[in-house]
Amino acid sequence: MINQEYDVIVVGGGHAGAEAAAAAANLGAKTLLITMNLQTIGQMSCNPAMGGIAKGQIVREIDALGGLSGIISDKTAIQFRMLNRSKGPAMWSPRVQSDRWRFAEEWRLALEAIPNLDFFQDMVVDLEVSGDKIVAVHTGMGVRVRAKKVVLTNGTFLNGLIHIGEKNYGGGRAGERAATGITERLVKLGFESGRMKTGTPPRVDGRSLDYSKMEEQKGDDKPEKFSFSKETRALDKQRSCYITYTSEDVHEALREGFDRSPMFNGSIESLGPRYCPSIEDKINRFADKDRHQIFVEPEGWNTVEIYVNGFSTSLPQEVQEKALRMVKGFENVKIFRPGYAIEYDYFPPTQLKHSLETKLVDGLYFAGQINGTTGYEEAASQGLMAGINAARAVKEEDALVLSRDSAYIGVLIDDLITKGTEEPYRMFTSRAEYRILLRQDNADERLTPVGHDIGLVSDERMKEFHVKQSKTEALSSFIGDLSVRQEEINPVLEEKGLSPIKQTMKFDKILSRPQLSFSDFTGVEALKSFIFDNDIKDENIEQVEIALKYAGYITKEKENASKIDRLEHLSIPKNFDYTKLKSLSYEAREKLIKQQPATIKEAKGISGVSPADISVLLVYMGR
Amino acid sequence: MEDTICALSTAAGMGAIALIRVSGKDCFPIVNRFFKPISQKHDISKAEPYSCVLGKLIDDKGQTVDEVMLNLFKGPQSYTGEDVIEIACHGSTYIQEQILRLLTTNGARLADPGEYTLRAYINGKMDLSQAEAVADLIASENKASHQIALQHLKGGISKEIKALRKELIDFVSLIELELDFAEEDVEFADRSALNNLLKRIEGVLSSLISSYDTGNAIKSGVPVAIIGAPNAGKSTLLNLLLKEDKAIVTEIAGTTRDAIEDEISIDGVNYRFIDTAGIRETEDLVESIGIKKTFEKIEQSDLVLYLIDAERFNSKAERRVLNEELAHIVDKIGERNFILIINKVSSLKESIPESIQDLKPISMNAKDGFGLEQLNERISSFYNWGDLAAQQSIVTNVRHLKALQLSLVNIEKVQQGLNEGLSGDLLSFDIREALQNLGSIIGEVDVDKDILGNIFGKFCIGK
């Protein structure tokens, strides 16, 4: 089998690789997944959780497009919480605690269920390029496998270097070796590479902890789920997390080890994310804070292993242990695995097109941490897009590019490609200028038709989506037509201390008041029977309510988006000769030549390209 | 390109005439809101395209801004391919600004540099080689606007806006912190502190906005109202100030017909007299107190010269009326600069009452010029621009004014939202709009980067 030419080879089996392989194979591409260890497909290298603020929205988008992360997260969840419930609906963010083993197992099984996906265990050490096209990969055991397209999802493995205290050794994850050869080849091919750093906290024995000294953090009373499909169900039982805090004593104990910290003694030079700092970084930078929060997260349904979230560290093991024992509830802690920091190679993502294909080598795609991102969700979504686009390219179809106003995935990729990143890039809602449009509740509305068009979403799921949409629309037009009388409404208004209505009113007008919601009017007979007769679900009510209450903001964001859209979607011909444009600034010319933007929008996003340069470009373009 | 844009198409500054171009699907209804054709049958909503219509532009107070000629074009046969109206107006910068103000308050938006050409290009009115012909124009326009932005950057206004923007970014960072890091142990700002900050920002914005009138006064002259009862000597005083006997002055009240020259310069500051034609009124005394016209004049002015005929002090009955009149007027004048002039002092027989002395009146005899020097000194003492410009930032640009006004609307919305407990993502939406608007003045528009940088710099976040 290894002698045939594959349509798509995916290198790496983490969140990016697994999504890429699934998408490519599901779109009909003959796909091979090569990974150094088939036992660690879908491994959660860091915390045992999926989703969270902005990230939960991404998981919903992956699911809406036909990716698998949502379904697998649902199947392996041990706790569900909808974060930010008290904020506006654009902020609601689903998050689960996951069973780490089960998560990896479900991924493996899901991939095995895809007929035209093959697997091979080996390390890819070289890429074979002919002209400017990828043609094959070479493995450590000397196997050459040909492919039309290759997706690299190497995570932290490229020249990975693990640090614990003064010790360091090559490795891609604790207990796993690093991958070599790919960086060196890419640099020879003209790619620019860089180093990034990330870290992970110690994992400990749950039996050695005293939970009575911590605050319990339960899952939601009414847990929801990620996937829009009927394939998964919400949890009926959940496991709790616990919260405890560091103290001045803990900080002092940690400080004693600072001279042996690779962070401070110069052995780590690369940049880590500011928003995912190690505990030593936190107490160093925010010296006035006398305590920091620690989240005690179970690693699964049955295991006793605990993930000490918030205590990421690369201090010597004995320092970790000494400090941890001063944390409330951790007095007798037994460490299973110490925390560590890891440095790895990445490739500044400005070297990519919006399809995630590299500008330098045709048919070569990058996804995940290799692009300088952090986070499972960020990686998975890139993997999905790279897998989709690799498979589409095989069929000579146009790349699928999601716009900034249609998905967080669009924001993520656009940010990476046009702005690059100097520290591991994590998604925040504040990165999305149209976040009021990019809600977790409407990810299906935004993306399921897209997923269906490209062939990743099944007809059945599309049908379910249409049913949901038509119910929502029916309810929406029903309440727009429904006149309610004073006597039906005023008791509710009075109870809330609101001024009563003086004449019959349309129900949607009443509902648009901020203090009122559907649940206040369960007594209105016409509404009750409409909901019953038409089998209206909570999700339909939620959609209608959001559309009503945030109409002003939603319309405004849509207007802003379309305004920018029209001016910016003019495309720039490939190999456009910028040297002819004498009126461009020197810096702009250099950068435009280097980055070869595909549209005016991309050109605008390049730092150093001024509005004046854009005007010049607009006018000279196509000459 | 749903919106309608407007801009001055002729060179900036004073000229004999100026041309303002309005383009977009709503340009006819927008202009129609304040355009009054000379003849009813020239209603522009029914007028033939590619025709000219003469008429007046009327502001929201019913005042005529200018008499103008409109050239009407219907899309796609126009420069931009959209409906276009060209307004040919008189060339004073004041009129230009006022017309742009009328347009922008009625739904048009100021065009960005090169936007007409961009629209023409996008609407297929030009191919690229034609567009190339205007390339230099666009480029130079941008260069010029770049230099202007740089100049502003050094000046007071951009400093003030930068400071405001920074505070707003701090503020929105706190909100964003609550949104993006709700799970973490971050300290949230208490809402009353945020409210105070908003109040302060609102204050600065308001004062910048109101400085536009000062700025405008610097550019177009301080508007001065001369008020007083008929025959108090308003025309005589005006003539004295203008030093030219151009107004027709007679002994009969109400004979001033034409305001001819209406601007003077004292110590390098220009003063513009309002409604010089109306200085003589035929109304009787009682009506002239508090009558609409006088009040309107006061409203439009920045400096009020209030004349009293000294002879009125000689009659007891008149003194009573005078006291009443004075109280009304002073009340209306409010914060404006105000000079009380007792004219015709040579005919004064009684002493001036103390209540009037307190207002530091200037004694004058406008007919022979007695007291003029004192009056000029008093006027100059109010308008020491050199000091003023050093003390506070003054907005002179209508685009800046618009951006500030929009920011103020956004800030007021945030305040309202904060009071109603609106969720942070929506508060943030309005603050970001304010930041965009403020940023457009100084050319800093990448809000998100600033916010995130701020959050990471200031707060300990991340598990």
PDB file of N, CA, C and O in Angstrom, chain A residues 53 81 84 87-88 95 274-275 277 282 285-286 289 293 295 309-310 428-430 435 550 553 556-557 566-567 615 618-619 621, chain B residues 2 118 122 128 131-132 138 142 176 178-185 423 425-426 428-430 432-433 456 459-463:
ATOM      1  N   ILE A  53     -13.860  30.096  26.346  1.00  0.00           N
ATOM      2  CA  ILE A  53     -14.270  31.340  25.706  1.00  0.00           C
ATOM      3  C   ILE A  53     -13.549  31.499  24.362  1.00  0.00           C
ATOM      4  O   ILE A  53     -12.341  31.359  24.294  1.00  0.00           O
ATOM      5  N   ARG A  81     -19.833  22.969  30.913  1.00  0.00           N
ATOM      6  CA  ARG A  81     -20.261  24.282  31.428  1.00  0.00           C
ATOM      7  C   ARG A  81     -20.390  25.260  30.269  1.00  0.00           C
ATOM      8  O   ARG A  81     -19.553  25.285  29.370  1.00  0.00           O
ATOM      9  N   ASN A  84     -19.710  32.258  30.662  1.00  0.00           N
ATOM     10  CA  ASN A  84     -20.180  33.601  30.293  1.00  0.00           C
ATOM     11  C   ASN A  84     -21.693  33.686  30.081  1.00  0.00           C
ATOM     12  O   ASN A  84     -22.156  34.543  29.329  1.00  0.00           O
ATOM     13  N   LYS A  87     -23.359  37.038  30.330  1.00  0.00           N
ATOM     14  CA  LYS A  87     -23.080  38.091  29.341  1.00  0.00           C
ATOM     15  C   LYS A  87     -24.004  37.926  28.143  1.00  0.00           C
ATOM     16  O   LYS A  87     -24.860  37.051  28.129  1.00  0.00           O
ATOM     17  N   GLY A  88     -23.788  38.732  27.142  1.00  0.00           N
ATOM     18  CA  GLY A  88     -24.595  38.643  25.927  1.00  0.00           C
ATOM     19  C   GLY A  88     -24.357  37.319  25.208  1.00  0.00           C
ATOM     20  O   GLY A  88     -23.346  36.658  25.450  1.00  0.00           O
ATOM     21  N   ARG A  95     -17.800  24.683  27.181  1.00  0.00           N
ATOM     22  CA  ARG A  95     -16.509  24.091  27.540  1.00  0.00           C
ATOM     23  C   ARG A  95     -16.770  22.755  28.216  1.00  0.00           C
ATOM     24  O   ARG A  95     -17.695  22.654  29.019  1.00  0.00           O
ATOM     25  N   ARG A 274       1.800  35.125  26.485  1.00  0.00           N
ATOM     26  CA  ARG A 274       1.603  35.963  27.666  1.00  0.00           C
ATOM     27  C   ARG A 274       0.366  35.539  28.445  1.00  0.00           C
ATOM     28  O   ARG A 274       0.262  35.762  29.624  1.00  0.00           O
ATOM     29  N   TYR A 275      -0.581  34.897  27.723  1.00  0.00           N
ATOM     30  CA  TYR A 275      -1.840  34.561  28.371  1.00  0.00           C
ATOM     31  C   TYR A 275      -1.860  33.158  28.888  1.00  0.00           C
ATOM     32  O   TYR A 275      -2.885  32.646  29.278  1.00  0.00           O
ATOM     33  N   PRO A 277       0.855  31.932  31.084  1.00  0.00           N
ATOM     34  CA  PRO A 277       2.179  32.031  31.683  1.00  0.00           C
ATOM     35  C   PRO A 277       2.429  30.889  32.666  1.00  0.00           C
ATOM     36  O   PRO A 277       1.501  30.317  33.216  1.00  0.00           O
ATOM     37  N   LYS A 282       4.168  34.229  36.423  1.00  0.00           N
ATOM     38  CA  LYS A 282       3.095  34.998  37.072  1.00  0.00           C
ATOM     39  C   LYS A 282       3.616  35.706  38.316  1.00  0.00           C
ATOM     40  O   LYS A 282       3.335  36.887  38.518  1.00  0.00           O
ATOM     41  N   ARG A 285       6.165  38.529  37.235  1.00  0.00           N
ATOM     42  CA  ARG A 285       5.624  39.717  36.574  1.00  0.00           C
ATOM     43  C   ARG A 285       4.578  40.429  37.403  1.00  0.00           C
ATOM     44  O   ARG A 285       4.387  41.629  37.274  1.00  0.00           O
ATOM     45  N   PHE A 286       3.867  39.687  38.222  1.00  0.00           N
ATOM     46  CA  PHE A 286       2.812  40.320  39.004  1.00  0.00           C
ATOM     47  C   PHE A 286       3.093  40.116  40.488  1.00  0.00           C
ATOM     48  O   PHE A 286       2.375  39.428  41.198  1.00  0.00           O
ATOM     49  N   LYS A 289       0.606  40.532  43.418  1.00  0.00           N
ATOM     50  CA  LYS A 289      -0.534  39.618  43.638  1.00  0.00           C
ATOM     51  C   LYS A 289      -0.147  38.550  44.646  1.00  0.00           C
ATOM     52  O   LYS A 289       0.840  37.848  44.458  1.00  0.00           O
ATOM     53  N   GLN A 293      -4.915  31.599  41.195  1.00  0.00           N
ATOM     54  CA  GLN A 293      -5.902  30.528  41.211  1.00  0.00           C
ATOM     55  C   GLN A 293      -5.325  29.224  40.629  1.00  0.00           C
ATOM     56  O   GLN A 293      -4.545  29.259  39.681  1.00  0.00           O
ATOM     57  N   PHE A 295      -6.722  25.431  39.248  1.00  0.00           N
ATOM     58  CA  PHE A 295      -7.880  24.586  38.928  1.00  0.00           C
ATOM     59  C   PHE A 295      -7.459  23.123  38.999  1.00  0.00           C
ATOM     60  O   PHE A 295      -6.501  22.726  38.335  1.00  0.00           O
ATOM     61  N   ASN A 309      -4.176  22.678  36.753  1.00  0.00           N
ATOM     62  CA  ASN A 309      -4.236  23.794  35.806  1.00  0.00           C
ATOM     63  C   ASN A 309      -3.937  25.116  36.514  1.00  0.00           C
ATOM     64  O   ASN A 309      -4.497  25.397  37.565  1.00  0.00           O
ATOM     65  N   GLY A 310      -3.054  25.907  35.924  1.00  0.00           N
ATOM     66  CA  GLY A 310      -2.681  27.186  36.531  1.00  0.00           C
ATOM     67  C   GLY A 310      -1.311  27.112  37.182  1.00  0.00           C
ATOM     68  O   GLY A 310      -0.808  28.102  37.693  1.00  0.00           O
ATOM     69  N   PHE A 428      -9.222  34.856  21.020  1.00  0.00           N
ATOM     70  CA  PHE A 428     -10.031  35.571  22.001  1.00  0.00           C
ATOM     71  C   PHE A 428     -11.228  36.141  21.262  1.00  0.00           C
ATOM     72  O   PHE A 428     -11.126  36.441  20.078  1.00  0.00           O
ATOM     73  N   THR A 429     -12.307  36.348  21.973  1.00  0.00           N
ATOM     74  CA  THR A 429     -13.455  36.958  21.282  1.00  0.00           C
ATOM     75  C   THR A 429     -13.078  38.358  20.827  1.00  0.00           C
ATOM     76  O   THR A 429     -13.575  38.843  19.826  1.00  0.00           O
ATOM     77  N   SER A 430     -12.187  38.992  21.578  1.00  0.00           N
ATOM     78  CA  SER A 430     -11.841  40.371  21.213  1.00  0.00           C
ATOM     79  C   SER A 430     -11.008  40.449  19.935  1.00  0.00           C
ATOM     80  O   SER A 430     -10.774  41.533  19.423  1.00  0.00           O
ATOM     81  N   ARG A 435     -17.803  39.839  16.374  1.00  0.00           N
ATOM     82  CA  ARG A 435     -18.102  38.705  17.242  1.00  0.00           C
ATOM     83  C   ARG A 435     -19.582  38.579  17.568  1.00  0.00           C
ATOM     84  O   ARG A 435     -20.028  37.502  17.952  1.00  0.00           O
ATOM     85  N   TYR A 550     -30.979  41.572  20.073  1.00  0.00           N
ATOM     86  CA  TYR A 550     -29.712  42.165  19.653  1.00  0.00           C
ATOM     87  C   TYR A 550     -29.792  42.670  18.225  1.00  0.00           C
ATOM     88  O   TYR A 550     -28.772  42.881  17.575  1.00  0.00           O
ATOM     89  N   TYR A 553     -27.583  45.680  17.179  1.00  0.00           N
ATOM     90  CA  TYR A 553     -26.152  45.401  17.090  1.00  0.00           C
ATOM     91  C   TYR A 553     -25.833  44.471  15.922  1.00  0.00           C
ATOM     92  O   TYR A 553     -24.835  44.623  15.228  1.00  0.00           O
ATOM     93  N   LYS A 556     -25.991  46.352  12.655  1.00  0.00           N
ATOM     94  CA  LYS A 556     -24.867  47.267  12.521  1.00  0.00           C
ATOM     95  C   LYS A 556     -23.590  46.514  12.146  1.00  0.00           C
ATOM     96  O   LYS A 556     -22.833  46.960  11.288  1.00  0.00           O
ATOM     97  N   GLU A 557     -23.383  45.383  12.786  1.00  0.00           N
ATOM     98  CA  GLU A 557     -22.179  44.612  12.447  1.00  0.00           C
ATOM     99  C   GLU A 557     -22.253  44.084  11.023  1.00  0.00           C
ATOM    100  O   GLU A 557     -21.255  44.053  10.322  1.00  0.00           O
ATOM    101  N   ARG A 566     -16.985  44.793   0.251  1.00  0.00           N
ATOM    102  CA  ARG A 566     -17.048  45.169  -1.163  1.00  0.00           C
ATOM    103  C   ARG A 566     -15.775  45.798  -1.682  1.00  0.00           C
ATOM    104  O   ARG A 566     -15.367  45.559  -2.799  1.00  0.00           O
ATOM    105  N   LEU A 567     -15.173  46.634  -0.847  1.00  0.00           N
ATOM    106  CA  LEU A 567     -13.971  47.305  -1.309  1.00  0.00           C
ATOM    107  C   LEU A 567     -12.787  46.364  -1.347  1.00  0.00           C
ATOM    108  O   LEU A 567     -11.868  46.548  -2.126  1.00  0.00           O
ATOM    109  N   SER A 615      -4.101  52.730  -2.382  1.00  0.00           N
ATOM    110  CA  SER A 615      -4.690  53.517  -3.465  1.00  0.00           C
ATOM    111  C   SER A 615      -3.904  53.338  -4.751  1.00  0.00           C
ATOM    112  O   SER A 615      -4.472  53.134  -5.823  1.00  0.00           O
ATOM    113  N   LEU A 618      -4.574  49.926  -6.109  1.00  0.00           N
ATOM    114  CA  LEU A 618      -5.915  49.830  -6.678  1.00  0.00           C
ATOM    115  C   LEU A 618      -5.932  50.351  -8.103  1.00  0.00           C
ATOM    116  O   LEU A 618      -6.557  49.783  -8.993  1.00  0.00           O
ATOM    117  N   VAL A 619      -5.257  51.453  -8.296  1.00  0.00           N
ATOM    118  CA  VAL A 619      -5.344  52.111  -9.575  1.00  0.00           C
ATOM    119  C   VAL A 619      -4.451  51.452 -10.631  1.00  0.00           C
ATOM    120  O   VAL A 619      -4.819  51.314 -11.791  1.00  0.00           O
ATOM    121  N   MET A 621      -3.499  48.336 -10.592  1.00  0.00           N
ATOM    122  CA  MET A 621      -3.695  46.893 -10.650  1.00  0.00           C
ATOM    123  C   MET A 621      -4.162  46.389 -12.009  1.00  0.00           C
ATOM    124  O   MET A 621      -4.957  47.016 -12.671  1.00  0.00           O
TER     125      MET A 621
ATOM    126  N   GLU B   2     -23.495  51.730   0.295  1.00  0.00           N
ATOM    127  CA  GLU B   2     -24.900  52.029   0.483  1.00  0.00           C
ATOM    128  C   GLU B   2     -25.090  53.497   0.847  1.00  0.00           C
ATOM    129  O   GLU B   2     -26.133  54.075   0.615  1.00  0.00           O
ATOM    130  N   LEU B 118     -12.722  55.951  -6.390  1.00  0.00           N
ATOM    131  CA  LEU B 118     -12.883  54.551  -6.048  1.00  0.00           C
ATOM    132  C   LEU B 118     -14.277  54.063  -6.444  1.00  0.00           C
ATOM    133  O   LEU B 118     -14.440  53.005  -7.042  1.00  0.00           O
ATOM    134  N   ILE B 122     -15.232  51.276  -9.076  1.00  0.00           N
ATOM    135  CA  ILE B 122     -15.989  50.081  -8.705  1.00  0.00           C
ATOM    136  C   ILE B 122     -17.288  49.986  -9.488  1.00  0.00           C
ATOM    137  O   ILE B 122     -17.739  48.899  -9.845  1.00  0.00           O
ATOM    138  N   LEU B 128      -9.101  50.734 -15.646  1.00  0.00           N
ATOM    139  CA  LEU B 128      -7.914  51.016 -14.851  1.00  0.00           C
ATOM    140  C   LEU B 128      -7.026  52.067 -15.480  1.00  0.00           C
ATOM    141  O   LEU B 128      -6.447  52.896 -14.791  1.00  0.00           O
ATOM    142  N   ALA B 131      -8.496  55.291 -14.700  1.00  0.00           N
ATOM    143  CA  ALA B 131      -8.312  55.555 -13.276  1.00  0.00           C
ATOM    144  C   ALA B 131      -6.878  55.957 -12.981  1.00  0.00           C
ATOM    145  O   ALA B 131      -6.607  56.749 -12.087  1.00  0.00           O
ATOM    146  N   GLU B 132      -5.974  55.397 -13.769  1.00  0.00           N
ATOM    147  CA  GLU B 132      -4.571  55.721 -13.581  1.00  0.00           C
ATOM    148  C   GLU B 132      -4.326  57.227 -13.689  1.00  0.00           C
ATOM    149  O   GLU B 132      -3.468  57.778 -13.033  1.00  0.00           O
ATOM    150  N   ILE B 138      -4.839  60.943  -6.377  1.00  0.00           N
ATOM    151  CA  ILE B 138      -5.167  60.221  -5.150  1.00  0.00           C
ATOM    152  C   ILE B 138      -3.945  60.106  -4.263  1.00  0.00           C
ATOM    153  O   ILE B 138      -3.991  60.384  -3.078  1.00  0.00           O
ATOM    154  N   ASN B 142      -3.412  61.611  -0.529  1.00  0.00           N
ATOM    155  CA  ASN B 142      -3.083  60.841   0.652  1.00  0.00           C
ATOM    156  C   ASN B 142      -1.838  61.352   1.347  1.00  0.00           C
ATOM    157  O   ASN B 142      -1.759  61.362   2.559  1.00  0.00           O
ATOM    158  N   GLU B 176     -13.154  43.772  28.286  1.00  0.00           N
ATOM    159  CA  GLU B 176     -12.736  42.589  27.540  1.00  0.00           C
ATOM    160  C   GLU B 176     -12.169  41.531  28.474  1.00  0.00           C
ATOM    161  O   GLU B 176     -12.323  40.338  28.253  1.00  0.00           O
ATOM    162  N   GLU B 178     -13.131  40.924  31.395  1.00  0.00           N
ATOM    163  CA  GLU B 178     -14.266  40.214  31.967  1.00  0.00           C
ATOM    164  C   GLU B 178     -14.847  39.208  30.982  1.00  0.00           C
ATOM    165  O   GLU B 178     -15.354  38.174  31.376  1.00  0.00           O
ATOM    166  N   LEU B 179     -14.771  39.558  29.701  1.00  0.00           N
ATOM    167  CA  LEU B 179     -15.385  38.703  28.691  1.00  0.00           C
ATOM    168  C   LEU B 179     -14.508  37.508  28.346  1.00  0.00           C
ATOM    169  O   LEU B 179     -14.956  36.375  28.352  1.00  0.00           O
ATOM    170  N   ASP B 180     -13.245  37.791  28.050  1.00  0.00           N
ATOM    171  CA  ASP B 180     -12.380  36.731  27.547  1.00  0.00           C
ATOM    172  C   ASP B 180     -11.720  35.920  28.654  1.00  0.00           C
ATOM    173  O   ASP B 180     -11.188  34.853  28.409  1.00  0.00           O
ATOM    174  N   PHE B 181     -11.713  36.457  29.850  1.00  0.00           N
ATOM    175  CA  PHE B 181     -11.029  35.750  30.925  1.00  0.00           C
ATOM    176  C   PHE B 181     -11.922  35.590  32.135  1.00  0.00           C
ATOM    177  O   PHE B 181     -11.475  35.621  33.267  1.00  0.00           O
ATOM    178  N   ALA B 182     -13.218  35.450  31.864  1.00  0.00           N
ATOM    179  CA  ALA B 182     -14.194  35.370  32.945  1.00  0.00           C
ATOM    180  C   ALA B 182     -13.888  34.222  33.884  1.00  0.00           C
ATOM    181  O   ALA B 182     -14.218  34.258  35.061  1.00  0.00           O
ATOM    182  N   GLU B 183     -13.225  33.189  33.344  1.00  0.00           N
ATOM    183  CA  GLU B 183     -12.974  31.985  34.120  1.00  0.00           C
ATOM    184  C   GLU B 183     -11.858  32.181  35.136  1.00  0.00           C
ATOM    185  O   GLU B 183     -11.621  31.357  35.976  1.00  0.00           O
ATOM    186  N   GLU B 184     -11.131  33.250  34.949  1.00  0.00           N
ATOM    187  CA  GLU B 184      -9.899  33.337  35.721  1.00  0.00           C
ATOM    188  C   GLU B 184     -10.016  34.358  36.822  1.00  0.00           C
ATOM    189  O   GLU B 184     -10.941  35.150  36.868  1.00  0.00           O
ATOM    190  N   ASP B 185      -9.016  34.314  37.679  1.00  0.00           N
ATOM    191  CA  ASP B 185      -9.096  35.072  38.905  1.00  0.00           C
ATOM    192  C   ASP B 185      -8.658  36.508  38.660  1.00  0.00           C
ATOM    193  O   ASP B 185      -7.684  36.962  39.222  1.00  0.00           O
ATOM    194  N   SER B 423     -24.841  43.910  28.798  1.00  0.00           N
ATOM    195  CA  SER B 423     -23.702  43.003  28.887  1.00  0.00           C
ATOM    196  C   SER B 423     -22.465  43.605  28.215  1.00  0.00           C
ATOM    197  O   SER B 423     -22.548  44.423  27.315  1.00  0.00           O
ATOM    198  N   ASP B 425     -20.160  42.675  26.152  1.00  0.00           N
ATOM    199  CA  ASP B 425     -19.818  42.598  24.731  1.00  0.00           C
ATOM    200  C   ASP B 425     -20.486  43.725  23.956  1.00  0.00           C
ATOM    201  O   ASP B 425     -19.929  44.247  23.004  1.00  0.00           O
ATOM    202  N   LEU B 426     -21.684  44.112  24.407  1.00  0.00           N
ATOM    203  CA  LEU B 426     -22.388  45.179  23.700  1.00  0.00           C
ATOM    204  C   LEU B 426     -21.849  46.547  24.122  1.00  0.00           C
ATOM    205  O   LEU B 426     -21.705  47.447  23.296  1.00  0.00           O
ATOM    206  N   SER B 428     -18.837  47.017  24.890  1.00  0.00           N
ATOM    207  CA  SER B 428     -17.575  47.066  24.171  1.00  0.00           C
ATOM    208  C   SER B 428     -17.779  47.475  22.720  1.00  0.00           C
ATOM    209  O   SER B 428     -16.971  48.205  22.149  1.00  0.00           O
ATOM    210  N   PHE B 429     -18.863  47.023  22.126  1.00  0.00           N
ATOM    211  CA  PHE B 429     -19.176  47.380  20.741  1.00  0.00           C
ATOM    212  C   PHE B 429     -19.228  48.895  20.585  1.00  0.00           C
ATOM    213  O   PHE B 429     -18.640  49.464  19.675  1.00  0.00           O
ATOM    214  N   ASP B 430     -19.931  49.532  21.515  1.00  0.00           N
ATOM    215  CA  ASP B 430     -20.064  50.991  21.427  1.00  0.00           C
ATOM    216  C   ASP B 430     -18.741  51.694  21.713  1.00  0.00           C
ATOM    217  O   ASP B 430     -18.416  52.700  21.094  1.00  0.00           O
ATOM    218  N   ARG B 432     -15.777  50.470  21.159  1.00  0.00           N
ATOM    219  CA  ARG B 432     -14.924  50.272  19.995  1.00  0.00           C
ATOM    220  C   ARG B 432     -15.283  51.242  18.877  1.00  0.00           C
ATOM    221  O   ARG B 432     -14.411  51.725  18.160  1.00  0.00           O
ATOM    222  N   GLU B 433     -16.573  51.484  18.730  1.00  0.00           N
ATOM    223  CA  GLU B 433     -16.976  52.459  17.715  1.00  0.00           C
ATOM    224  C   GLU B 433     -16.402  53.826  18.038  1.00  0.00           C
ATOM    225  O   GLU B 433     -15.916  54.531  17.167  1.00  0.00           O
ATOM    226  N   PHE B 456      -2.687  42.002  28.272  1.00  0.00           N
ATOM    227  CA  PHE B 456      -1.569  41.150  28.660  1.00  0.00           C
ATOM    228  C   PHE B 456      -0.551  41.913  29.483  1.00  0.00           C
ATOM    229  O   PHE B 456       0.102  41.363  30.356  1.00  0.00           O
ATOM    230  N   PHE B 459      -2.599  42.708  33.244  1.00  0.00           N
ATOM    231  CA  PHE B 459      -3.293  41.782  34.126  1.00  0.00           C
ATOM    232  C   PHE B 459      -2.649  40.406  34.087  1.00  0.00           C
ATOM    233  O   PHE B 459      -2.146  39.980  33.060  1.00  0.00           O
ATOM    234  N   CYS B 460      -2.723  39.764  35.225  1.00  0.00           N
ATOM    235  CA  CYS B 460      -2.197  38.415  35.290  1.00  0.00           C
ATOM    236  C   CYS B 460      -3.299  37.465  34.885  1.00  0.00           C
ATOM    237  O   CYS B 460      -4.244  37.250  35.619  1.00  0.00           O
ATOM    238  N   ILE B 461      -3.196  36.937  33.703  1.00  0.00           N
ATOM    239  CA  ILE B 461      -4.232  36.039  33.241  1.00  0.00           C
ATOM    240  C   ILE B 461      -3.608  34.803  32.622  1.00  0.00           C
ATOM    241  O   ILE B 461      -2.441  34.779  32.269  1.00  0.00           O
ATOM    242  N   GLY B 462      -4.379  33.805  32.493  1.00  0.00           N
ATOM    243  CA  GLY B 462      -3.891  32.568  31.910  1.00  0.00           C
ATOM    244  C   GLY B 462      -3.725  31.513  32.978  1.00  0.00           C
ATOM    245  O   GLY B 462      -3.168  31.753  34.033  1.00  0.00           O
ATOM    246  N   LYS B 463      -4.288  30.340  32.671  1.00  0.00           N
ATOM    247  CA  LYS B 463      -4.242  29.271  33.667  1.00  0.00           C
ATOM    248  C   LYS B 463      -2.850  28.673  33.729  1.00  0.00           C
ATOM    249  O   LYS B 463      -2.113  28.726  32.783  1.00  0.00           O
TER     250      LYS B 463
END
